[in-house]
Amino acid sequence: MTGALAPTKPLSAADRCDRCGAQAYVRAVLVGGGDLLFCAHHGRKYSESLRASGADIHDETDRLKETPAAAQTDER
């Protein structure tokens, strides 16, 4: 065993925050196995303590700044 984590698939709109049920943008992969999903707010709130306990944090909150393709159409 190398200690490397298996790659995780990107979060989708179906993935929900374990605290509030909003769309998840942060995945915390726990040392003992399993993962926790958080919205951006709860991800910021808990990521420091989870990281300190050895969790690997996958943060996709940068997707919140993206403009959806449908909104990029030329509006004249």
XYZ file of N, CA, C and O in Angstrom:
304
model
N 0.842 -1.182 0.000
C 0.000 0.000 0.000
C 0.885 1.244 0.000
O 1.775 1.385 0.821
N 0.619 2.164 -0.919
C 1.476 3.336 -1.067
C 1.021 4.512 -0.228
O 1.749 5.472 -0.069
N -0.187 4.484 0.243
C -0.710 5.616 0.989
C -1.386 6.639 0.093
O -1.988 7.585 0.552
N -1.258 6.445 -1.218
C -1.903 7.369 -2.150
C -3.394 7.091 -2.197
O -3.829 5.944 -2.150
N -4.144 8.156 -2.274
C -5.596 8.019 -2.348
C -6.025 7.757 -3.778
O -5.420 8.265 -4.722
N -7.061 6.983 -3.933
C -7.624 6.774 -5.262
C -8.227 8.088 -5.726
O -8.769 8.849 -4.932
N -8.115 8.385 -7.031
C -8.707 9.637 -7.512
C -10.222 9.634 -7.307
O -10.862 8.588 -7.381
N -10.748 10.793 -7.018
C -12.188 10.910 -6.818
C -12.802 11.566 -8.041
O -12.180 12.394 -8.691
N -14.024 11.176 -8.343
C -14.696 11.780 -9.489
C -15.162 13.184 -9.117
O -15.394 13.483 -7.939
N -15.288 14.060 -10.110
C -15.756 15.420 -9.818
C -17.155 15.394 -9.193
O -17.959 14.509 -9.475
N -17.419 16.361 -8.356
C -18.738 16.469 -7.734
C -19.749 16.949 -8.762
O -19.429 17.734 -9.650
N -20.971 16.478 -8.639
C -22.038 16.866 -9.560
C -23.153 17.566 -8.792
O -23.133 17.633 -7.563
N -24.138 18.044 -9.508
C -25.277 18.714 -8.876
C -26.053 17.767 -7.971
O -26.758 18.205 -7.066
N -25.901 16.474 -8.166
C -26.591 15.487 -7.331
C -25.910 15.298 -5.975
O -26.518 14.782 -5.047
N -24.643 15.716 -5.862
C -23.912 15.590 -4.590
C -24.330 16.731 -3.664
O -24.281 17.896 -4.044
N -24.721 16.379 -2.445
C -25.278 17.356 -1.512
C -24.438 17.450 -0.249
O -23.824 16.478 0.195
N -24.434 18.627 0.363
C -23.711 18.896 1.603
C -24.268 18.031 2.733
O -25.484 17.944 2.918
N -23.375 17.387 3.468
C -23.793 16.536 4.587
C -24.338 17.340 5.768
O -24.972 16.781 6.650
N -24.103 18.640 5.797
C -24.605 19.473 6.896
C -25.946 20.121 6.578
O -26.823 20.180 7.423
N -26.100 20.673 5.359
C -27.306 21.465 5.083
C -28.091 21.038 3.843
O -29.182 21.533 3.624
N -27.534 20.161 3.034
C -28.247 19.684 1.852
C -28.056 20.522 0.598
O -28.582 20.188 -0.448
N -27.286 21.617 0.672
C -27.001 22.427 -0.514
C -26.056 21.645 -1.432
O -25.491 20.625 -1.040
N -25.862 22.134 -2.661
C -24.959 21.462 -3.584
C -23.557 21.419 -2.999
O -23.059 22.422 -2.475
N -22.919 20.270 -3.081
C -21.571 20.090 -2.527
C -20.504 20.532 -3.517
O -20.588 20.229 -4.713
N -19.514 21.254 -3.016
C -18.359 21.678 -3.802
C -17.048 21.268 -3.143
O -15.992 21.514 -3.694
N -17.111 20.663 -1.959
C -15.915 20.255 -1.226
C -16.100 18.811 -0.766
O -17.130 18.460 -0.198
N -15.080 17.987 -1.041
C -15.088 16.597 -0.573
C -13.903 16.426 0.374
O -12.778 16.766 0.030
N -14.156 15.917 1.568
C -13.104 15.600 2.524
C -12.973 14.085 2.564
O -13.900 13.384 2.971
N -11.832 13.578 2.088
C -11.567 12.137 2.114
C -10.879 11.834 3.433
O -9.782 12.325 3.705
N -11.537 11.039 4.263
C -11.065 10.770 5.621
C -9.976 9.713 5.640
O -9.969 8.794 4.814
N -9.070 9.821 6.592
C -7.948 8.896 6.727
C -8.429 7.462 6.917
O -7.920 6.535 6.304
N -9.427 7.260 7.740
C -9.932 5.922 8.027
C -10.847 5.358 6.947
O -11.367 4.264 7.082
N -11.041 6.094 5.890
C -11.928 5.671 4.803
C -13.213 6.478 4.814
O -13.605 7.035 5.835
N -13.836 6.564 3.695
C -15.068 7.324 3.556
C -14.791 8.780 3.253
O -13.643 9.224 3.207
N -15.844 9.498 2.996
C -15.694 10.914 2.719
C -16.901 11.698 3.211
O -17.946 11.126 3.510
N -16.700 12.993 3.333
C -17.758 13.922 3.712
C -17.874 14.951 2.603
O -16.869 15.369 2.026
N -19.098 15.376 2.310
C -19.346 16.375 1.284
C -19.879 17.635 1.943
O -20.705 17.566 2.853
N -19.402 18.790 1.460
C -19.821 20.064 2.024
C -20.081 21.085 0.932
O -19.424 21.081 -0.111
N -21.017 21.998 1.211
C -21.202 23.176 0.365
C -19.984 24.073 0.579
O -19.134 23.795 1.433
N -19.882 25.164 -0.156
C -18.731 26.062 -0.009
C -18.640 26.611 1.414
O -17.553 26.654 2.009
N -19.765 27.022 1.977
C -19.778 27.587 3.331
C -19.263 26.590 4.367
O -18.350 26.896 5.145
N -19.840 25.397 4.386
C -19.422 24.411 5.378
C -18.030 23.852 5.071
O -17.299 23.466 5.981
N -17.640 23.841 3.806
C -16.286 23.439 3.449
C -15.260 24.371 4.070
O -14.260 23.935 4.639
N -15.520 25.691 3.977
C -14.612 26.666 4.603
C -14.610 26.500 6.122
O -13.575 26.609 6.766
N -15.780 26.236 6.678
C -15.906 26.139 8.135
C -15.133 24.946 8.703
O -14.516 25.060 9.765
N -15.152 23.813 8.014
C -14.580 22.583 8.572
C -13.260 22.129 7.954
O -12.603 21.247 8.503
N -12.837 22.703 6.834
C -11.664 22.168 6.138
C -10.384 22.227 6.972
O -9.587 21.291 6.940
N -10.180 23.295 7.737
C -8.954 23.406 8.530
C -8.849 22.280 9.565
O -7.809 21.640 9.698
N -9.931 22.030 10.288
C -9.879 20.980 11.313
C -9.804 19.589 10.670
O -9.128 18.704 11.193
N -10.458 19.396 9.531
C -10.371 18.106 8.841
C -8.963 17.870 8.308
O -8.421 16.767 8.424
N -8.357 18.903 7.740
C -6.990 18.792 7.236
C -6.027 18.469 8.380
O -5.124 17.648 8.225
N -6.242 19.098 9.536
C -5.393 18.845 10.705
C -5.491 17.402 11.181
O -4.541 16.867 11.748
N -6.642 16.772 10.933
C -6.798 15.371 11.339
C -6.374 14.405 10.236
O -6.547 13.196 10.367
N -5.807 14.942 9.148
C -5.251 14.091 8.100
C -6.133 13.894 6.882
O -5.744 13.190 5.953
N -7.289 14.506 6.842
C -8.181 14.353 5.689
C -7.592 15.053 4.469
O -6.891 16.055 4.576
N -7.871 14.505 3.307
C -7.472 15.107 2.039
C -8.670 15.898 1.522
O -9.754 15.342 1.352
N -8.504 17.188 1.294
C -9.605 18.060 0.903
C -9.556 18.315 -0.601
O -8.535 18.754 -1.132
N -10.650 18.015 -1.287
C -10.803 18.299 -2.715
C -11.797 19.449 -2.833
O -12.988 19.267 -2.616
N -11.281 20.614 -3.156
C -12.084 21.840 -3.181
C -12.402 22.219 -4.624
O -11.507 22.510 -5.410
N -13.683 22.220 -4.974
C -14.127 22.601 -6.311
C -14.917 23.902 -6.286
O -15.698 24.188 -7.190
N -14.710 24.726 -5.249
C -15.476 25.964 -5.134
C -15.143 26.956 -6.241
O -15.928 27.871 -6.493
N -14.022 26.779 -6.940
C -13.708 27.659 -8.065
C -14.766 27.553 -9.162
O -14.943 28.473 -9.950
N -15.503 26.450 -9.194
C -16.588 26.293 -10.172
C -17.711 27.304 -9.942
O -18.484 27.596 -10.857
N -17.818 27.847 -8.747
C -18.860 28.836 -8.458
C -18.632 30.131 -9.237
O -19.569 30.896 -9.459
N -17.414 30.382 -9.673
C -17.087 31.596 -10.407
C -17.246 31.439 -11.912
O -17.167 32.411 -12.642
N -17.440 30.207 -12.384
C -17.585 29.952 -13.814
C -18.936 30.441 -14.316
O -19.934 30.392 -13.607
N -18.957 30.868 -15.561
C -20.203 31.273 -16.204
C -20.717 30.083 -17.001
O -19.999 29.550 -17.848
N -21.950 29.642 -16.750
C -22.497 28.515 -17.509
C -22.517 28.827 -19.006
O -22.698 29.980 -19.409
N -22.342 27.820 -19.834
C -22.298 27.996 -21.284
C -23.551 28.687 -21.802
O -23.486 29.518 -22.706
N -24.709 28.390 -21.252
C -25.962 28.995 -21.708
C -25.976 30.501 -21.457
O -26.570 31.265 -22.214
N -25.297 30.949 -20.430
C -25.271 32.379 -20.100
C -24.249 33.129 -20.953
O -24.217 34.350 -20.947
N -23.397 32.420 -21.673
C -22.374 33.044 -22.489
C -22.865 33.411 -23.889
O -22.099 33.908 -24.694
N -24.110 33.158 -24.192
C -24.633 33.474 -25.516
C -24.629 34.970 -25.744
O -24.712 35.773 -24.801
N -24.525 35.354 -26.964
C -24.492 36.766 -27.319
C -25.873 37.378 -27.163
O -26.796 37.048 -27.901
N -26.036 38.257 -26.196
C -27.317 38.902 -25.945
C -27.302 40.284 -26.542
O -26.636 41.172 -26.072
N -28.044 40.478 -27.631
C -28.053 41.780 -28.300
C -29.355 42.457 -28.127
O -30.383 42.088 -28.070
